[in-house]
PDB file of C-alpha atoms in Angstrom:
ATOM      1  CA  MET A   1     -26.879 -24.320  16.462  1.00 52.00           C
ATOM      2  CA  PRO A   2     -25.445 -24.155  19.999  1.00 61.00           C
ATOM      3  CA  GLN A   3     -27.956 -24.058  22.829  1.00 69.00           C
ATOM      4  CA  GLY A   4     -28.919 -20.536  23.806  1.00 67.00           C
ATOM      5  CA  LYS A   5     -27.978 -19.050  20.408  1.00 69.00           C
ATOM      6  CA  VAL A   6     -30.773 -17.604  18.353  1.00 67.00           C
ATOM      7  CA  GLU A   7     -30.301 -17.109  14.622  1.00 61.00           C
ATOM      8  CA  VAL A   8     -31.465 -13.665  13.612  1.00 59.00           C
ATOM      9  CA  VAL A   9     -33.496 -13.789  10.406  1.00 55.00           C
ATOM     10  CA  PRO A  10     -33.417 -10.483   8.507  1.00 64.00           C
ATOM     11  CA  GLU A  11     -36.519  -9.001   6.959  1.00 78.00           C
ATOM     12  CA  ASP A  12     -35.772 -10.746   3.648  1.00 76.00           C
ATOM     13  CA  GLY A  13     -36.667 -14.034   5.367  1.00 80.00           C
ATOM     14  CA  LEU A  14     -33.392 -15.726   4.423  1.00 74.00           C
ATOM     15  CA  THR A  15     -31.245 -17.568   6.917  1.00 80.00           C
ATOM     16  CA  THR A  16     -27.535 -16.811   7.273  1.00 79.00           C
ATOM     17  CA  ARG A  17     -26.755 -19.988   5.328  1.00 78.00           C
ATOM     18  CA  GLN A  18     -29.048 -18.922   2.473  1.00 71.00           C
ATOM     19  CA  ARG A  19     -27.606 -15.418   2.459  1.00 72.00           C
ATOM     20  CA  ARG A  20     -24.096 -16.887   2.110  1.00 76.00           C
ATOM     21  CA  ARG A  21     -25.122 -18.734  -1.023  1.00 78.00           C
ATOM     22  CA  GLN A  22     -26.377 -15.844  -3.140  1.00 87.00           C
ATOM     23  CA  ALA A  23     -24.758 -14.977  -6.445  1.00 93.00           C
ATOM     24  CA  VAL A  24     -22.613 -11.849  -6.378  1.00 95.00           C
ATOM     25  CA  PHE A  25     -22.126  -9.413  -9.250  1.00 98.00           C
ATOM     26  CA  ALA A  26     -19.107  -7.150  -8.664  1.00 98.00           C
ATOM     27  CA  VAL A  27     -17.607  -4.256 -10.621  1.00 98.00           C
ATOM     28  CA  HIS A  28     -14.046  -2.987 -10.157  1.00 98.00           C
ATOM     29  CA  THR A  29     -13.671   0.369 -11.871  1.00 98.00           C
ATOM     30  CA  GLY A  30     -11.842   3.700 -11.614  1.00 97.00           C
ATOM     31  CA  ASP A  31      -8.555   5.228 -12.758  1.00 94.00           C
ATOM     32  CA  GLY A  32      -6.388   3.457 -10.179  1.00 94.00           C
ATOM     33  CA  LYS A  33      -4.260   0.349 -10.572  1.00 91.00           C
ATOM     34  CA  GLY A  34      -5.464  -2.987  -9.213  1.00 92.00           C
ATOM     35  CA  LYS A  35      -8.877  -3.643 -10.750  1.00 95.00           C
ATOM     36  CA  SER A  36      -7.901  -6.859 -12.522  1.00 92.00           C
ATOM     37  CA  THR A  37      -5.561  -7.856  -9.717  1.00 92.00           C
ATOM     38  CA  ALA A  38      -8.429  -7.662  -7.215  1.00 95.00           C
ATOM     39  CA  ALA A  39     -10.629  -9.731  -9.540  1.00 97.00           C
ATOM     40  CA  PHE A  40      -7.932 -12.398  -9.828  1.00 94.00           C
ATOM     41  CA  GLY A  41      -7.658 -12.407  -6.037  1.00 94.00           C
ATOM     42  CA  MET A  42     -11.365 -13.245  -5.957  1.00 96.00           C
ATOM     43  CA  ALA A  43     -10.710 -15.952  -8.566  1.00 96.00           C
ATOM     44  CA  LEU A  44      -8.101 -17.490  -6.236  1.00 94.00           C
ATOM     45  CA  ARG A  45     -10.710 -17.650  -3.489  1.00 95.00           C
ATOM     46  CA  ALA A  46     -13.141 -19.260  -5.937  1.00 96.00           C
ATOM     47  CA  TRP A  47     -10.451 -21.781  -6.941  1.00 96.00           C
ATOM     48  CA  ASN A  48      -9.937 -22.595  -3.262  1.00 95.00           C
ATOM     49  CA  MET A  49     -13.639 -23.478  -3.070  1.00 95.00           C
ATOM     50  CA  GLY A  50     -13.225 -25.852  -6.007  1.00 96.00           C
ATOM     51  CA  TRP A  51     -15.358 -23.770  -8.343  1.00 96.00           C
ATOM     52  CA  PRO A  52     -14.805 -23.848 -12.112  1.00 97.00           C
ATOM     53  CA  ILE A  53     -13.574 -20.440 -13.259  1.00 97.00           C
ATOM     54  CA  GLY A  54     -13.915 -18.693 -16.609  1.00 97.00           C
ATOM     55  CA  VAL A  55     -11.694 -15.718 -17.392  1.00 94.00           C
ATOM     56  CA  PHE A  56     -12.643 -13.584 -20.383  1.00 94.00           C
ATOM     57  CA  GLN A  57     -10.152 -10.840 -21.279  1.00 90.00           C
ATOM     58  CA  PHE A  58     -11.506  -8.261 -23.680  1.00 88.00           C
ATOM     59  CA  VAL A  59      -8.523  -5.993 -24.225  1.00 79.00           C
ATOM     60  CA  LYS A  60      -5.353  -7.880 -23.357  1.00 63.00           C
ATOM     61  CA  SER A  61      -3.880  -9.713 -26.327  1.00 55.00           C
ATOM     62  CA  GLU A  62      -3.196 -13.410 -26.851  1.00 59.00           C
ATOM     63  CA  LYS A  63       0.461 -12.321 -26.958  1.00 59.00           C
ATOM     64  CA  TRP A  64       0.437 -11.008 -23.386  1.00 58.00           C
ATOM     65  CA  ARG A  65       1.768 -13.378 -20.756  1.00 65.00           C
ATOM     66  CA  VAL A  66       0.393 -12.108 -17.477  1.00 72.00           C
ATOM     67  CA  GLY A  67       1.415 -13.594 -14.146  1.00 72.00           C
ATOM     68  CA  GLU A  68      -2.147 -14.232 -13.008  1.00 82.00           C
ATOM     69  CA  GLU A  69      -2.824 -16.323 -16.106  1.00 80.00           C
ATOM     70  CA  ALA A  70       0.282 -18.465 -15.604  1.00 81.00           C
ATOM     71  CA  ALA A  71      -0.475 -18.995 -11.912  1.00 85.00           C
ATOM     72  CA  LEU A  72      -4.167 -19.810 -12.318  1.00 86.00           C
ATOM     73  CA  LYS A  73      -3.510 -22.169 -15.229  1.00 85.00           C
ATOM     74  CA  LYS A  74      -0.956 -24.065 -13.126  1.00 88.00           C
ATOM     75  CA  LEU A  75      -3.541 -24.425 -10.379  1.00 90.00           C
ATOM     76  CA  GLY A  76      -6.046 -25.881 -12.859  1.00 89.00           C
ATOM     77  CA  GLY A  77      -9.812 -25.489 -13.026  1.00 87.00           C
ATOM     78  CA  VAL A  78      -9.509 -22.194 -14.912  1.00 93.00           C
ATOM     79  CA  THR A  79     -10.459 -21.650 -18.548  1.00 92.00           C
ATOM     80  CA  TRP A  80      -8.882 -18.568 -20.120  1.00 89.00           C
ATOM     81  CA  HIS A  81     -10.381 -16.761 -23.121  1.00 88.00           C
ATOM     82  CA  LYS A  82      -8.740 -13.786 -24.842  1.00 83.00           C
ATOM     83  CA  MET A  83     -10.695 -11.669 -27.269  1.00 74.00           C
ATOM     84  CA  GLY A  84      -9.016  -9.147 -29.503  1.00 60.00           C
ATOM     85  CA  GLU A  85      -5.482  -8.169 -30.269  1.00 54.00           C
ATOM     86  CA  GLY A  86      -4.804  -6.076 -27.220  1.00 49.00           C
ATOM     87  CA  TRP A  87      -5.134  -2.374 -26.528  1.00 44.00           C
ATOM     88  CA  SER A  88      -7.744  -2.168 -29.235  1.00 43.00           C
ATOM     89  CA  TRP A  89      -8.454   1.505 -28.572  1.00 43.00           C
ATOM     90  CA  ILE A  90      -5.211   2.217 -30.455  1.00 48.00           C
ATOM     91  CA  GLN A  91      -6.247   2.373 -34.085  1.00 48.00           C
ATOM     92  CA  ARG A  92      -3.618   0.929 -36.405  1.00 49.00           C
ATOM     93  CA  ALA A  93      -3.769   1.525 -40.120  1.00 47.00           C
ATOM     94  CA  GLY A  94      -4.315  -1.687 -42.050  1.00 47.00           C
ATOM     95  CA  THR A  95      -5.610  -3.624 -39.044  1.00 53.00           C
ATOM     96  CA  GLU A  96      -7.748  -6.440 -40.366  1.00 54.00           C
ATOM     97  CA  ARG A  97      -9.305  -7.521 -37.091  1.00 65.00           C
ATOM     98  CA  ASP A  98     -12.793  -6.352 -36.245  1.00 79.00           C
ATOM     99  CA  HIS A  99     -12.599  -5.686 -32.511  1.00 79.00           C
ATOM    100  CA  ALA A 100     -16.295  -4.820 -32.240  1.00 86.00           C
ATOM    101  CA  THR A 101     -17.299  -8.161 -33.749  1.00 88.00           C
ATOM    102  CA  GLU A 102     -14.830 -10.042 -31.539  1.00 87.00           C
ATOM    103  CA  ALA A 103     -16.192  -8.325 -28.422  1.00 89.00           C
ATOM    104  CA  ALA A 104     -19.782  -9.128 -29.439  1.00 91.00           C
ATOM    105  CA  GLU A 105     -18.803 -12.763 -30.059  1.00 92.00           C
ATOM    106  CA  GLY A 106     -17.068 -12.878 -26.665  1.00 92.00           C
ATOM    107  CA  TRP A 107     -20.196 -11.568 -24.958  1.00 95.00           C
ATOM    108  CA  ALA A 108     -22.327 -14.107 -26.863  1.00 95.00           C
ATOM    109  CA  GLN A 109     -20.077 -16.894 -25.537  1.00 95.00           C
ATOM    110  CA  ILE A 110     -20.407 -15.600 -21.982  1.00 97.00           C
ATOM    111  CA  LYS A 111     -24.197 -15.563 -22.365  1.00 98.00           C
ATOM    112  CA  ARG A 112     -24.101 -19.201 -23.518  1.00 97.00           C
ATOM    113  CA  ASP A 113     -21.845 -20.138 -20.602  1.00 98.00           C
ATOM    114  CA  LEU A 114     -24.103 -18.367 -18.105  1.00 98.00           C
ATOM    115  CA  ALA A 115     -27.179 -20.132 -19.504  1.00 98.00           C
ATOM    116  CA  ALA A 116     -25.393 -23.503 -19.302  1.00 98.00           C
ATOM    117  CA  GLU A 117     -23.900 -22.671 -15.870  1.00 98.00           C
ATOM    118  CA  THR A 118     -20.472 -23.604 -17.256  1.00 98.00           C
ATOM    119  CA  TYR A 119     -18.554 -21.758 -14.538  1.00 98.00           C
ATOM    120  CA  LYS A 120     -19.257 -20.829 -10.950  1.00 98.00           C
ATOM    121  CA  PHE A 121     -16.995 -17.737 -11.111  1.00 98.00           C
ATOM    122  CA  TYR A 122     -16.493 -15.403 -14.082  1.00 98.00           C
ATOM    123  CA  VAL A 123     -13.855 -12.707 -14.507  1.00 97.00           C
ATOM    124  CA  LEU A 124     -14.853 -10.338 -17.326  1.00 97.00           C
ATOM    125  CA  ASP A 125     -11.594  -8.419 -17.498  1.00 95.00           C
ATOM    126  CA  GLU A 126     -11.593  -4.976 -19.143  1.00 93.00           C
ATOM    127  CA  PHE A 127     -15.215  -5.603 -20.156  1.00 96.00           C
ATOM    128  CA  THR A 128     -16.272  -2.019 -19.450  1.00 97.00           C
ATOM    129  CA  TYR A 129     -14.473  -0.857 -22.611  1.00 94.00           C
ATOM    130  CA  PRO A 130     -16.576  -2.793 -25.177  1.00 94.00           C
ATOM    131  CA  MET A 131     -19.659  -1.389 -23.437  1.00 96.00           C
ATOM    132  CA  LYS A 132     -18.253   2.172 -23.447  1.00 95.00           C
ATOM    133  CA  TRP A 133     -17.434   1.915 -27.166  1.00 93.00           C
ATOM    134  CA  GLY A 134     -20.931   0.582 -27.989  1.00 94.00           C
ATOM    135  CA  TRP A 135     -19.698  -2.851 -29.070  1.00 93.00           C
ATOM    136  CA  VAL A 136     -21.735  -4.583 -26.360  1.00 96.00           C
ATOM    137  CA  ASP A 137     -25.103  -3.283 -25.147  1.00 97.00           C
ATOM    138  CA  VAL A 138     -25.059  -2.297 -21.463  1.00 98.00           C
ATOM    139  CA  ALA A 139     -28.787  -2.991 -21.036  1.00 98.00           C
ATOM    140  CA  ASP A 140     -28.282  -6.520 -22.402  1.00 98.00           C
ATOM    141  CA  VAL A 141     -25.406  -7.122 -19.966  1.00 98.00           C
ATOM    142  CA  VAL A 142     -27.454  -5.886 -17.003  1.00 98.00           C
ATOM    143  CA  ALA A 143     -30.516  -7.953 -17.975  1.00 98.00           C
ATOM    144  CA  THR A 144     -28.473 -11.084 -18.666  1.00 98.00           C
ATOM    145  CA  LEU A 145     -26.609 -10.880 -15.367  1.00 98.00           C
ATOM    146  CA  ALA A 146     -29.825 -10.217 -13.440  1.00 98.00           C
ATOM    147  CA  ALA A 147     -31.404 -13.341 -14.977  1.00 97.00           C
ATOM    148  CA  ARG A 148     -28.401 -15.682 -14.703  1.00 97.00           C
ATOM    149  CA  PRO A 149     -29.374 -19.033 -13.238  1.00 96.00           C
ATOM    150  CA  GLY A 150     -27.933 -20.649 -10.143  1.00 93.00           C
ATOM    151  CA  THR A 151     -25.277 -18.984  -8.023  1.00 94.00           C
ATOM    152  CA  GLN A 152     -22.815 -17.870 -10.673  1.00 98.00           C
ATOM    153  CA  HIS A 153     -20.567 -15.070  -9.455  1.00 98.00           C
ATOM    154  CA  VAL A 154     -19.385 -12.410 -11.920  1.00 98.00           C
ATOM    155  CA  VAL A 155     -16.786  -9.666 -11.601  1.00 98.00           C
ATOM    156  CA  ILE A 156     -16.345  -7.041 -14.322  1.00 98.00           C
ATOM    157  CA  THR A 157     -13.233  -4.848 -14.451  1.00 97.00           C
ATOM    158  CA  GLY A 158     -12.280  -1.693 -16.305  1.00 96.00           C
ATOM    159  CA  ARG A 159     -12.531   2.069 -16.260  1.00 96.00           C
ATOM    160  CA  TYR A 160     -15.632   4.037 -17.204  1.00 96.00           C
ATOM    161  CA  ALA A 161     -18.238   1.577 -15.913  1.00 98.00           C
ATOM    162  CA  ALA A 162     -21.698   2.642 -17.061  1.00 98.00           C
ATOM    163  CA  PRO A 163     -24.025   3.985 -14.337  1.00 98.00           C
ATOM    164  CA  GLU A 164     -26.560   1.227 -15.137  1.00 98.00           C
ATOM    165  CA  LEU A 165     -23.872  -1.388 -14.520  1.00 98.00           C
ATOM    166  CA  LEU A 166     -22.940   0.175 -11.180  1.00 98.00           C
ATOM    167  CA  GLU A 167     -26.582   0.323 -10.145  1.00 98.00           C
ATOM    168  CA  ALA A 168     -27.134  -3.359 -10.979  1.00 98.00           C
ATOM    169  CA  ALA A 169     -23.987  -4.610  -9.201  1.00 98.00           C
ATOM    170  CA  ASP A 170     -24.017  -5.980  -5.667  1.00 97.00           C
ATOM    171  CA  LEU A 171     -20.438  -4.866  -5.013  1.00 97.00           C
ATOM    172  CA  VAL A 172     -18.747  -1.847  -6.583  1.00 98.00           C
ATOM    173  CA  THR A 173     -15.165  -0.844  -5.890  1.00 97.00           C
ATOM    174  CA  GLU A 174     -13.626   2.253  -7.405  1.00 97.00           C
ATOM    175  CA  MET A 175      -9.842   2.217  -7.562  1.00 95.00           C
ATOM    176  CA  THR A 176      -8.526   5.765  -7.195  1.00 93.00           C
ATOM    177  CA  LYS A 177      -5.037   6.675  -8.302  1.00 89.00           C
ATOM    178  CA  VAL A 178      -3.162   8.794  -5.800  1.00 89.00           C
ATOM    179  CA  LYS A 179       0.310   8.334  -7.302  1.00 89.00           C
ATOM    180  CA  HIS A 180       1.827   6.037  -9.943  1.00 86.00           C
ATOM    181  CA  PRO A 181       5.467   5.542 -11.063  1.00 84.00           C
ATOM    182  CA  MET A 182       4.433   6.040 -14.703  1.00 83.00           C
ATOM    183  CA  ASP A 183       3.495   9.633 -13.823  1.00 83.00           C
ATOM    184  CA  ALA A 184       7.237  10.203 -13.331  1.00 87.00           C
ATOM    185  CA  GLY A 185       8.094   8.604 -16.688  1.00 87.00           C
ATOM    186  CA  ARG A 186       8.867   5.118 -15.412  1.00 88.00           C
ATOM    187  CA  LYS A 187       7.750   2.121 -17.474  1.00 87.00           C
ATOM    188  CA  GLY A 188       5.624  -0.852 -16.497  1.00 80.00           C
ATOM    189  CA  GLN A 189       7.566  -3.727 -14.974  1.00 78.00           C
ATOM    190  CA  PRO A 190       7.225  -7.502 -15.007  1.00 73.00           C
ATOM    191  CA  GLY A 191       6.095  -8.721 -11.609  1.00 73.00           C
ATOM    192  CA  ILE A 192       4.392  -5.385 -10.912  1.00 74.00           C
ATOM    193  CA  GLU A 193       2.151  -4.643 -13.917  1.00 75.00           C
ATOM    194  CA  TRP A 194       2.007  -8.147 -15.401  1.00 68.00           C
TER     195      TRP A 194
END
């Protein structure tokens, strides 16, 4: 530390260096566009630090080819997991997949990865939906994230985040829609929505 500079130690007793090395749990929620995009921006910062990254998508299908996935895979150091068939809130007659079971299995894998400290940064994309639908227990998510070892950072995206999740998070951002082209009947576009 330069001569004459005094490091201020907050009441928690941690130094600035220690405070910069604390695990962060973030939630991006709300009706506006950009929740996943903001999470992938954080993933890019994590990649820049050389951290291993795990992306777990709970609603977007294996068939979807999103730009963030292509870019992060080209960069390397990112493992991408897709659970479900996509837009699973749309009930299709004759669907054989059990989305609730797949979501529970996805959460079980995340719990194993957290315990093993497999990744330094986790994106749990659209993970609020399995909790809203009762497929994954919110209390279990909150307890697991509170007890995660090391300095593993987690960001959860999706609308309708449970109040308990918001309370437990260190960082909460609510995306608010003011105006969207789809309101005027326009369709989603490559390069803008995916």
